Amino acid sequence: MNVRLASAQLATQFHRPLRFGRLWRGHELALRAFQVVLILFLAVFGARLIAHGIALASQAIARLIS
């Protein structure tokens, strides 16, 4: 597989920050803050779900052993 460098025009356009569009242009900060809150909520929910599953699995293993 040959490796080629991108042209200067593509290199300048590819690394620009992504924009939502004209409708959401002024609300990017609020959308990013909402995204961070949503990710934190999903992380806490997922961690609780995993911890509950580990607790149930350890109880099941303890019942099998005793």
Coordinates of N, CA, C and O in Angstrom, one line a residue, residues 15-61:
H15 N -8.6 19.5 9.3 CA -8.3 19.7 10.7 C -9.1 20.9 11.4 O -8.8 21.2 12.5
R16 N -10.0 21.4 10.6 CA -10.8 22.5 11.2 C -11.8 21.9 12.2 O -12.2 20.7 12.0
P17 N -12.2 22.6 13.2 CA -13.2 22.1 14.1 C -14.6 21.9 13.4 O -14.9 22.6 12.5
L18 N -15.3 20.8 13.8 CA -16.5 20.5 13.1 C -17.6 21.5 13.6 O -17.7 21.8 14.8
R19 N -18.4 21.9 12.7 CA -19.5 22.8 13.0 C -20.8 22.1 12.9 O -21.0 21.2 12.1
F20 N -21.8 22.5 13.7 CA -23.1 21.8 13.6 C -23.9 22.3 12.4 O -24.7 21.5 11.9
G21 N -23.8 23.5 12.0 CA -24.6 24.0 10.9 C -25.0 25.4 11.3 O -24.8 25.9 12.4
R22 N -25.6 26.1 10.3 CA -26.0 27.5 10.5 C -27.0 27.6 11.6 O -27.0 28.6 12.3
L23 N -28.0 26.7 11.7 CA -29.0 26.8 12.7 C -28.5 26.7 14.1 O -28.9 27.5 15.0
W24 N -27.4 25.9 14.4 CA -26.9 25.7 15.7 C -25.6 26.5 16.0 O -25.0 26.3 17.0
R25 N -25.3 27.4 15.1 CA -24.0 28.1 15.2 C -23.8 28.8 16.5 O -22.7 28.8 17.1
G26 N -24.8 29.4 17.0 CA -24.6 30.2 18.3 C -24.7 29.4 19.5 O -24.5 29.9 20.6
H27 N -25.1 28.1 19.4 CA -25.4 27.3 20.6 C -24.4 26.2 20.8 O -24.6 25.2 21.5
E28 N -23.2 26.3 20.2 CA -22.2 25.2 20.3 C -21.7 25.0 21.7 O -21.6 23.9 22.1
L29 N -21.5 26.1 22.5 CA -21.1 25.9 23.8 C -22.1 25.2 24.7 O -21.8 24.3 25.5
A30 N -23.4 25.5 24.5 CA -24.4 24.9 25.3 C -24.5 23.4 24.9 O -24.7 22.5 25.7
L31 N -24.4 23.1 23.6 CA -24.5 21.7 23.1 C -23.3 20.9 23.6 O -23.5 19.8 24.0
R32 N -22.1 21.5 23.6 CA -20.9 20.8 24.2 C -21.1 20.5 25.7 O -20.7 19.5 26.1
A33 N -21.6 21.5 26.4 CA -21.9 21.3 27.8 C -22.9 20.2 28.1 O -22.7 19.3 28.9
F34 N -24.0 20.2 27.3 CA -25.0 19.1 27.4 C -24.3 17.8 27.0 O -24.7 16.8 27.7
Q35 N -23.4 17.7 26.1 CA -22.8 16.5 25.7 C -21.9 16.0 26.8 O -21.9 14.8 27.1
V36 N -21.2 16.9 27.5 CA -20.4 16.4 28.7 C -21.3 15.9 29.8 O -21.0 14.9 30.4
V37 N -22.4 16.6 30.1 CA -23.3 16.1 31.1 C -23.9 14.8 30.8 O -24.0 13.9 31.6
L38 N -24.2 14.6 29.5 CA -24.8 13.3 29.1 C -23.8 12.2 29.1 O -24.1 11.1 29.6
I39 N -22.5 12.5 28.8 CA -21.5 11.4 28.9 C -21.3 11.1 30.3 O -21.1 9.9 30.7
L40 N -21.2 12.0 31.2 CA -21.0 11.7 32.6 C -22.2 10.9 33.2 O -22.0 10.0 34.0
F41 N -23.4 11.3 32.8 CA -24.6 10.5 33.3 C -24.5 9.1 32.8 O -24.8 8.1 33.5
L42 N -24.2 8.9 31.5 CA -24.1 7.5 31.0 C -22.9 6.7 31.6 O -23.1 5.5 31.8
A43 N -21.8 7.4 31.9 CA -20.7 6.7 32.6 C -21.1 6.3 34.0 O -20.8 5.1 34.4
V44 N -21.8 7.1 34.8 CA -22.3 6.7 36.1 C -23.3 5.6 36.0 O -23.2 4.6 36.7
F45 N -24.2 5.7 35.1 CA -25.3 4.7 34.9 C -24.6 3.4 34.5 O -25.0 2.3 35.0
G46 N -23.7 3.4 33.6 CA -23.0 2.2 33.2 C -22.2 1.6 34.3 O -22.2 0.3 34.4
A47 N -21.5 2.4 35.1 CA -20.7 1.9 36.2 C -21.6 1.2 37.2 O -21.3 0.1 37.7
R48 N -22.8 1.8 37.5 CA -23.7 1.2 38.4 C -24.3 -0.1 37.9 O -24.4 -1.1 38.6
L49 N -24.5 -0.2 36.6 CA -25.1 -1.4 36.0 C -24.0 -2.5 36.0 O -24.4 -3.6 36.4
I50 N -22.8 -2.2 35.7 CA -21.7 -3.2 35.8 C -21.5 -3.6 37.2 O -21.3 -4.8 37.5
A51 N -21.5 -2.7 38.2 CA -21.3 -3.1 39.6 C -22.4 -4.0 40.1 O -22.2 -5.0 40.8
H52 N -23.7 -3.7 39.6 CA -24.8 -4.6 40.0 C -24.6 -6.0 39.4 O -24.9 -7.0 40.1
G53 N -24.2 -6.0 38.2 CA -24.0 -7.3 37.5 C -22.9 -8.1 38.2 O -23.0 -9.4 38.4
I54 N -21.8 -7.5 38.6 CA -20.8 -8.2 39.3 C -21.3 -8.7 40.7 O -20.9 -9.8 41.1
A55 N -22.1 -7.9 41.4 CA -22.6 -8.3 42.7 C -23.5 -9.5 42.5 O -23.4 -10.5 43.3
L56 N -24.4 -9.5 41.5 CA -25.2 -10.6 41.2 C -24.4 -11.9 40.9 O -24.8 -13.0 41.3
A57 N -23.4 -11.7 40.1 CA -22.6 -12.9 39.7 C -21.8 -13.4 40.9 O -21.8 -14.7 41.0
S58 N -21.3 -12.6 41.7 CA -20.6 -13.1 42.9 C -21.6 -13.8 43.9 O -21.2 -14.8 44.5
Q59 N -22.8 -13.3 44.0 CA -23.8 -14.0 44.8 C -24.1 -15.3 44.3 O -24.3 -16.3 45.0
A60 N -24.3 -15.4 42.9 CA -24.6 -16.7 42.3 C -23.4 -17.7 42.5 O -23.7 -18.9 42.8
I61 N -22.2 -17.2 42.4 CA -21.1 -18.1 42.6 C -21.0 -18.5 44.0 O -20.7 -19.7 44.3

